[in-house]
Amino acid sequence: MFKSCIAAAMNALVLLSTPTLAAEGDPIVIKFAHVVADDTPKGKGALMFKKLVEERLGGKVKVEVYPNSTLVGDADELQALLDNKVQLLAPSLSKFDKYTKKLQVFDLPFLFDDAEAVKRFQNREMSRELLRSMADHGIYGLAYWSNGLKQLSATRALQKPEDAAGLSFRIQASTVLDAQFKAVNATPVRLPFAEAYKALQSGMVQGTENPWSNIVSQNMHTVQPFITESNHGVLNYMLITNSRFWISIPFGVRSELEGIIDEVTQAVNKEAEALNQRDRERIIAAGTSKLIALSPEERQAWRDKMMPVWKSFENDIGADVIRAAQTVNRRR
Ligand code: LMR
């Protein structure tokens, strides 16, 4: 108890004594790095943030956007944020394992009925608390940005869970996703997003999971002849910054930035579903992949195989967090 009081006091001191990181008179530079293309929900959100900041805070704040892993990729972006080499990131909620186990709730397969349910959860008190779940590491959660529900793709038609057996799937670095693919006797292979297309094209892995926007913007549909409309999990983001950097921004400017972030967040979350549907149509028009629909019984079969994963992560995530997430589904 005494120790934790001292630690809290020291943290407060560090925050209070943190200097403004830009020299007086110079604009504050915010490097916003991400791993996807510009024409995706996250890519568009980053560009909208830059535009609004430059319109409203021009001269005081400069935003540089680095898409497509051009500055940092999944493997090193969080460390780069902590080292203040970048100031804004929006990693997928699957990529925070190392800093908090609680966010793994978003990876649990078949937890949310649809993208609207995920949005409802993101607006609940529990999700607000999860924005602070990495505070001890100096990571400050600013907002949730939506992308969409994930689809399974492969070189083979995946109608039943048994069809995935023996295939290798590229996954994000998440222990839940690892367990999810093992549950259907497939082999999960952790790879940075920037390497996913090549791994699929070369045959190093035969399948993966992604929202439509990521499939199209990385051309994955050109090397994945089958896409199952499984909607089995979510790929959304947390917009994060380095706490010390954020607190170093003068209060008035920081409030303006937070107002802009609210505006951009609403726009991203409103448009994400439409962008994904547009990209689904693009895949159909390209004619490269057969889309596989699942009957309610077939979807249930996937659910039955993958759902035992929940139990094995309940202690890490917290039963209360999982329960809170379940309450957003309308049918319960
Ligand atoms: C992935 O690695 O598949 C995603 O997290 C990429 C992204 O940022 O959407």
Coordinates of C-alpha atoms and ligand atoms in Angstrom, one line a residue:
M1 CA 0.0 0.0 0.0
F2 CA 2.7 2.4 1.1
K3 CA 4.8 1.4 -1.9
S4 CA 1.9 2.0 -4.3
C5 CA 1.3 5.5 -2.8
I6 CA 4.9 6.4 -3.3
A7 CA 4.7 5.1 -6.9
A8 CA 1.6 7.1 -7.6
A9 CA 3.2 10.2 -6.1
M10 CA 6.3 9.7 -8.3
N11 CA 4.2 9.2 -11.4
A12 CA 2.4 12.5 -10.6
L13 CA 5.8 14.2 -10.1
V14 CA 7.1 12.9 -13.4
L15 CA 4.0 14.1 -15.2
L16 CA 4.1 17.5 -13.5
S17 CA 7.7 18.1 -14.3
T18 CA 7.6 16.9 -17.9
P19 CA 8.7 19.8 -20.1
T20 CA 6.8 20.8 -23.1
L21 CA 8.6 18.7 -25.7
A22 CA 8.7 21.4 -28.4
A23 CA 10.9 24.5 -28.0
E24 CA 8.9 27.7 -27.4
G25 CA 7.5 29.2 -30.6
D26 CA 8.0 26.0 -32.6
P27 CA 4.8 24.2 -33.6
I28 CA 4.2 21.0 -31.7
V29 CA 4.8 18.1 -34.1
I30 CA 2.5 15.1 -34.0
K31 CA 3.7 12.1 -36.0
F32 CA 0.7 9.8 -36.5
A33 CA 1.9 6.5 -37.8
H34 CA -0.3 3.5 -38.9
V35 CA 0.0 0.3 -40.9
V36 CA -3.0 0.5 -43.3
A37 CA -3.7 2.4 -46.5
D38 CA -5.1 5.9 -46.7
D39 CA -8.4 4.7 -48.2
T40 CA -9.5 2.7 -45.1
P41 CA -11.5 3.9 -42.0
K42 CA -8.3 4.4 -40.0
G43 CA -6.4 5.9 -43.0
K44 CA -9.2 8.4 -43.6
G45 CA -9.5 9.2 -39.9
A46 CA -5.8 10.1 -39.7
L47 CA -6.0 12.4 -42.7
M48 CA -9.1 14.1 -41.4
F49 CA -7.4 14.7 -38.1
K50 CA -4.4 16.3 -39.9
K51 CA -6.8 18.5 -42.0
L52 CA -8.8 19.7 -39.0
V53 CA -5.7 20.4 -36.9
E54 CA -4.2 22.4 -39.7
E55 CA -7.4 24.4 -40.2
R56 CA -7.9 25.1 -36.5
L57 CA -4.5 25.0 -35.0
G58 CA -2.3 25.9 -37.9
G59 CA 1.0 27.3 -36.7
K60 CA 0.6 25.8 -33.3
V61 CA 0.4 22.1 -34.2
K62 CA 1.7 20.2 -37.2
V63 CA 0.5 16.7 -38.0
E64 CA 2.5 14.3 -40.1
V65 CA 0.7 11.1 -41.2
Y66 CA 2.7 8.0 -42.1
P67 CA 0.5 5.3 -43.5
N68 CA 1.4 1.7 -44.6
S69 CA 4.1 1.0 -42.0
T70 CA 6.3 3.7 -43.7
L71 CA 7.6 5.0 -40.4
V72 CA 7.0 2.1 -38.0
G73 CA 5.3 -1.2 -38.2
D74 CA 3.3 -3.4 -35.8
A75 CA 6.4 -4.9 -34.2
D76 CA 8.0 -1.6 -33.1
E77 CA 5.2 1.0 -33.1
L78 CA 4.3 0.9 -29.4
Q79 CA 8.0 1.2 -28.3
A80 CA 8.3 4.1 -30.7
L81 CA 5.4 5.8 -29.0
L82 CA 6.9 5.3 -25.6
D83 CA 10.2 6.7 -26.9
N84 CA 8.3 9.7 -28.2
K85 CA 9.4 9.0 -31.8
V86 CA 5.8 9.0 -32.8
Q87 CA 3.0 10.7 -30.9
L88 CA -0.2 9.1 -32.2
L89 CA -1.0 5.5 -33.2
A90 CA -4.2 3.6 -33.7
P91 CA -3.2 -0.1 -33.3
S92 CA -5.8 -2.8 -33.6
L93 CA -7.2 -3.8 -30.2
S94 CA -5.5 -7.2 -30.7
K95 CA -2.0 -5.6 -30.4
F96 CA -1.9 -4.6 -26.7
D97 CA -1.3 -8.0 -25.1
K98 CA 2.0 -6.9 -23.7
Y99 CA 0.5 -3.9 -21.9
T100 CA -2.9 -5.1 -20.8
K101 CA -4.8 -8.4 -20.9
K102 CA -8.2 -6.7 -20.6
L103 CA -8.4 -5.5 -24.2
Q104 CA -8.2 -9.1 -25.3
V105 CA -12.0 -9.1 -24.7
F106 CA -12.3 -7.6 -28.2
D107 CA -10.6 -10.6 -29.8
L108 CA -13.0 -13.2 -28.3
P109 CA -14.6 -15.0 -31.3
F110 CA -18.3 -14.6 -31.8
L111 CA -18.6 -12.3 -28.7
F112 CA -20.4 -9.5 -30.5
D113 CA -23.5 -10.0 -32.7
D114 CA -22.7 -7.2 -35.1
A115 CA -20.6 -4.0 -35.6
E116 CA -23.4 -2.0 -33.9
A117 CA -23.0 -4.1 -30.8
V118 CA -19.3 -3.4 -30.7
K119 CA -20.0 0.4 -31.0
R120 CA -22.5 0.2 -28.1
F121 CA -19.8 -1.5 -26.0
Q122 CA -17.2 1.1 -26.9
N123 CA -19.6 3.8 -25.6
R124 CA -20.2 2.0 -22.3
E125 CA -18.5 2.9 -19.0
M126 CA -16.4 -0.4 -19.1
S127 CA -14.8 0.6 -22.4
R128 CA -14.1 4.1 -21.1
E129 CA -12.2 2.5 -18.2
L130 CA -10.3 0.3 -20.7
L131 CA -9.0 3.4 -22.3
R132 CA -7.0 3.9 -19.1
S133 CA -5.9 0.3 -18.8
M134 CA -2.4 1.0 -20.0
A135 CA -1.8 4.2 -17.9
D136 CA 0.8 2.4 -15.8
H137 CA 2.9 2.0 -19.0
G138 CA 2.5 5.6 -20.0
I139 CA 0.0 4.8 -22.8
Y140 CA -3.1 7.1 -22.9
G141 CA -6.2 5.9 -24.7
L142 CA -8.0 8.7 -26.5
A143 CA -10.8 7.0 -28.4
Y144 CA -12.0 3.9 -30.1
W145 CA -12.0 3.9 -33.9
S146 CA -14.1 1.3 -35.8
N147 CA -13.0 -0.8 -38.8
G148 CA -15.3 -3.8 -38.9
L149 CA -16.0 -7.4 -38.5
K150 CA -13.5 -9.9 -39.7
Q151 CA -14.0 -12.4 -42.5
L152 CA -12.1 -15.7 -43.0
S153 CA -10.2 -16.1 -46.3
A154 CA -8.2 -19.0 -47.6
T155 CA -7.1 -20.9 -50.6
R156 CA -9.8 -23.5 -49.8
A157 CA -13.5 -23.0 -49.3
L158 CA -14.2 -22.7 -45.5
Q159 CA -17.8 -23.8 -45.0
K160 CA -17.4 -25.9 -41.9
P161 CA -14.8 -25.5 -39.2
E162 CA -13.2 -28.8 -40.2
D163 CA -12.3 -27.2 -43.6
A164 CA -9.7 -25.0 -41.8
A165 CA -7.8 -28.0 -40.3
G166 CA -4.2 -28.2 -41.5
L167 CA -4.1 -24.7 -43.0
S168 CA -1.8 -22.0 -41.8
F169 CA -3.4 -18.6 -41.1
R170 CA -1.6 -15.2 -40.7
I171 CA -2.7 -13.6 -37.4
Q172 CA -2.0 -10.4 -35.5
A173 CA 0.1 -10.8 -32.5
S174 CA -2.6 -11.9 -30.1
T175 CA -2.8 -15.0 -27.9
V176 CA -6.6 -15.1 -28.2
L177 CA -6.4 -15.2 -32.0
D178 CA -3.7 -17.9 -31.7
A179 CA -6.1 -20.0 -29.6
Q180 CA -9.0 -19.3 -31.9
F181 CA -7.2 -20.9 -34.9
K182 CA -5.8 -23.8 -32.8
A183 CA -9.5 -24.5 -31.8
V184 CA -10.2 -25.4 -35.4
N185 CA -7.0 -27.4 -35.8
A186 CA -5.3 -24.8 -38.0
T187 CA -1.8 -23.3 -37.5
P188 CA -1.7 -19.6 -36.5
V189 CA 1.3 -17.7 -37.8
R190 CA 2.0 -14.2 -36.2
L191 CA 3.2 -11.8 -38.8
P192 CA 3.2 -8.0 -39.1
F193 CA 0.5 -6.6 -41.3
A194 CA 3.0 -5.3 -43.8
E195 CA 4.1 -8.9 -44.4
A196 CA 0.6 -10.4 -44.7
Y197 CA 0.1 -10.1 -48.5
K198 CA 3.5 -11.5 -49.4
A199 CA 3.0 -14.5 -47.0
L200 CA -0.3 -15.2 -48.7
Q201 CA 1.0 -14.7 -52.2
S202 CA 4.0 -17.0 -51.7
G203 CA 1.9 -19.7 -50.0
M204 CA 3.8 -19.4 -46.7
V205 CA 0.3 -19.2 -45.2
Q206 CA -2.9 -20.2 -46.9
G207 CA -5.4 -18.0 -45.1
T208 CA -6.1 -15.1 -42.8
E209 CA -8.9 -13.0 -41.3
N210 CA -9.6 -9.4 -42.0
P211 CA -12.4 -6.8 -42.4
W212 CA -13.2 -6.1 -46.1
S213 CA -11.4 -2.8 -46.1
N214 CA -8.1 -4.4 -45.2
I215 CA -8.6 -7.3 -47.7
V216 CA -9.1 -4.9 -50.6
S217 CA -6.5 -2.2 -49.7
Q218 CA -3.8 -4.9 -49.4
N219 CA -5.0 -6.8 -52.5
M220 CA -5.4 -9.9 -50.5
H221 CA -8.5 -10.9 -52.5
T222 CA -6.2 -11.4 -55.5
V223 CA -4.5 -14.3 -53.7
Q224 CA -7.4 -15.7 -51.6
P225 CA -9.9 -17.4 -53.9
F226 CA -12.4 -18.0 -51.1
I227 CA -13.8 -15.6 -48.5
T228 CA -16.2 -16.8 -45.9
E229 CA -18.6 -14.2 -44.6
S230 CA -18.1 -15.3 -41.0
N231 CA -18.2 -12.0 -39.2
H232 CA -16.7 -14.0 -36.4
G233 CA -14.7 -11.2 -34.6
V234 CA -13.9 -7.6 -34.5
L235 CA -11.0 -5.5 -35.8
N236 CA -11.3 -2.0 -34.2
Y237 CA -8.6 0.4 -33.0
M238 CA -7.6 2.4 -30.0
L239 CA -6.2 5.8 -30.7
I240 CA -3.4 6.2 -28.3
T241 CA -0.7 8.7 -27.3
N242 CA 2.2 8.9 -25.0
S243 CA 0.8 10.2 -21.6
R244 CA 3.9 12.4 -21.0
F245 CA 3.8 13.9 -24.4
W246 CA 0.0 14.6 -24.2
I247 CA 0.2 16.2 -20.8
S248 CA 3.1 18.4 -22.0
I249 CA 0.8 20.1 -24.5
P250 CA -0.6 23.4 -23.2
F251 CA -4.1 23.0 -21.8
G252 CA -5.9 25.1 -24.4
V253 CA -4.3 23.4 -27.4
R254 CA -4.8 20.0 -25.8
S255 CA -8.5 20.7 -25.3
E256 CA -8.8 21.8 -29.0
L257 CA -7.1 18.6 -30.1
E258 CA -9.4 16.5 -27.9
G259 CA -12.4 18.3 -29.5
I260 CA -11.0 17.5 -33.0
I261 CA -10.4 13.9 -31.9
D262 CA -14.1 13.6 -30.8
E263 CA -15.2 14.9 -34.2
V264 CA -13.0 12.6 -36.2
T265 CA -14.0 9.6 -34.0
Q266 CA -17.6 10.2 -34.8
A267 CA -16.9 10.5 -38.5
V268 CA -14.7 7.3 -38.6
N269 CA -17.2 5.3 -36.6
K270 CA -20.1 6.5 -38.7
E271 CA -18.4 5.7 -42.0
A272 CA -16.5 2.5 -41.3
E273 CA -19.4 0.1 -42.0
A274 CA -20.2 1.8 -45.4
L275 CA -16.5 1.7 -46.4
N276 CA -16.4 -2.0 -45.6
Q277 CA -19.5 -2.6 -47.6
R278 CA -18.1 -0.7 -50.5
D279 CA -15.0 -2.9 -50.4
R280 CA -17.0 -6.0 -50.2
E281 CA -18.7 -4.9 -53.5
R282 CA -15.3 -4.2 -55.0
I283 CA -14.3 -7.8 -54.3
I284 CA -17.4 -9.1 -55.9
A285 CA -16.8 -6.9 -58.9
A286 CA -13.2 -8.0 -59.2
G287 CA -14.4 -11.6 -59.5
T288 CA -11.2 -12.9 -57.9
S289 CA -12.8 -14.6 -54.9
K290 CA -15.9 -16.7 -54.2
L291 CA -17.8 -15.3 -51.3
I292 CA -19.2 -18.1 -49.0
A293 CA -22.3 -17.4 -47.0
L294 CA -22.9 -19.4 -43.8
S295 CA -26.4 -20.7 -42.8
P296 CA -27.3 -20.0 -39.2
E297 CA -26.5 -23.7 -38.4
E298 CA -23.1 -23.5 -40.2
R299 CA -22.2 -20.3 -38.3
Q300 CA -23.2 -22.0 -35.1
A301 CA -20.8 -24.8 -35.8
W302 CA -17.9 -22.3 -36.1
R303 CA -19.1 -20.7 -32.9
D304 CA -19.3 -24.0 -31.0
K305 CA -15.7 -24.8 -32.0
M306 CA -14.2 -21.4 -31.2
M307 CA -16.2 -20.3 -28.1
P308 CA -14.3 -22.6 -25.6
V309 CA -11.5 -20.0 -26.1
W310 CA -13.5 -17.6 -23.9
K311 CA -13.1 -19.8 -20.9
S312 CA -9.3 -20.0 -21.2
F313 CA -9.0 -16.2 -21.2
E314 CA -11.6 -15.4 -18.6
N315 CA -9.1 -15.0 -15.7
D316 CA -6.8 -12.8 -17.8
I317 CA -9.5 -10.6 -19.2
G318 CA -11.8 -10.6 -16.2
A319 CA -15.3 -12.2 -16.1
D320 CA -16.8 -8.7 -15.4
V321 CA -15.3 -7.3 -18.6
I322 CA -16.6 -10.3 -20.7
R323 CA -20.0 -10.0 -19.0
A324 CA -20.2 -6.2 -19.8
A325 CA -19.4 -6.9 -23.4
Q326 CA -22.1 -9.6 -23.7
T327 CA -24.8 -7.2 -22.5
V328 CA -24.6 -5.1 -25.7
N329 CA -26.0 -7.9 -27.8
R330 CA -29.7 -7.3 -28.3
R331 CA -30.8 -10.9 -28.2
R332 CA -29.5 -11.5 -24.7
Ligands
LMR1 C1 -3.7 -6.4 -38.9 O1 -2.5 -6.5 -38.5 O2 -4.3 -7.2 -39.5 C2 -4.5 -5.1 -38.5 O3 -4.3 -4.8 -37.2 C3 -4.1 -4.0 -39.4 C4 -4.9 -2.8 -39.1 O4 -4.3 -1.8 -38.5 O5 -6.0 -2.7 -39.5

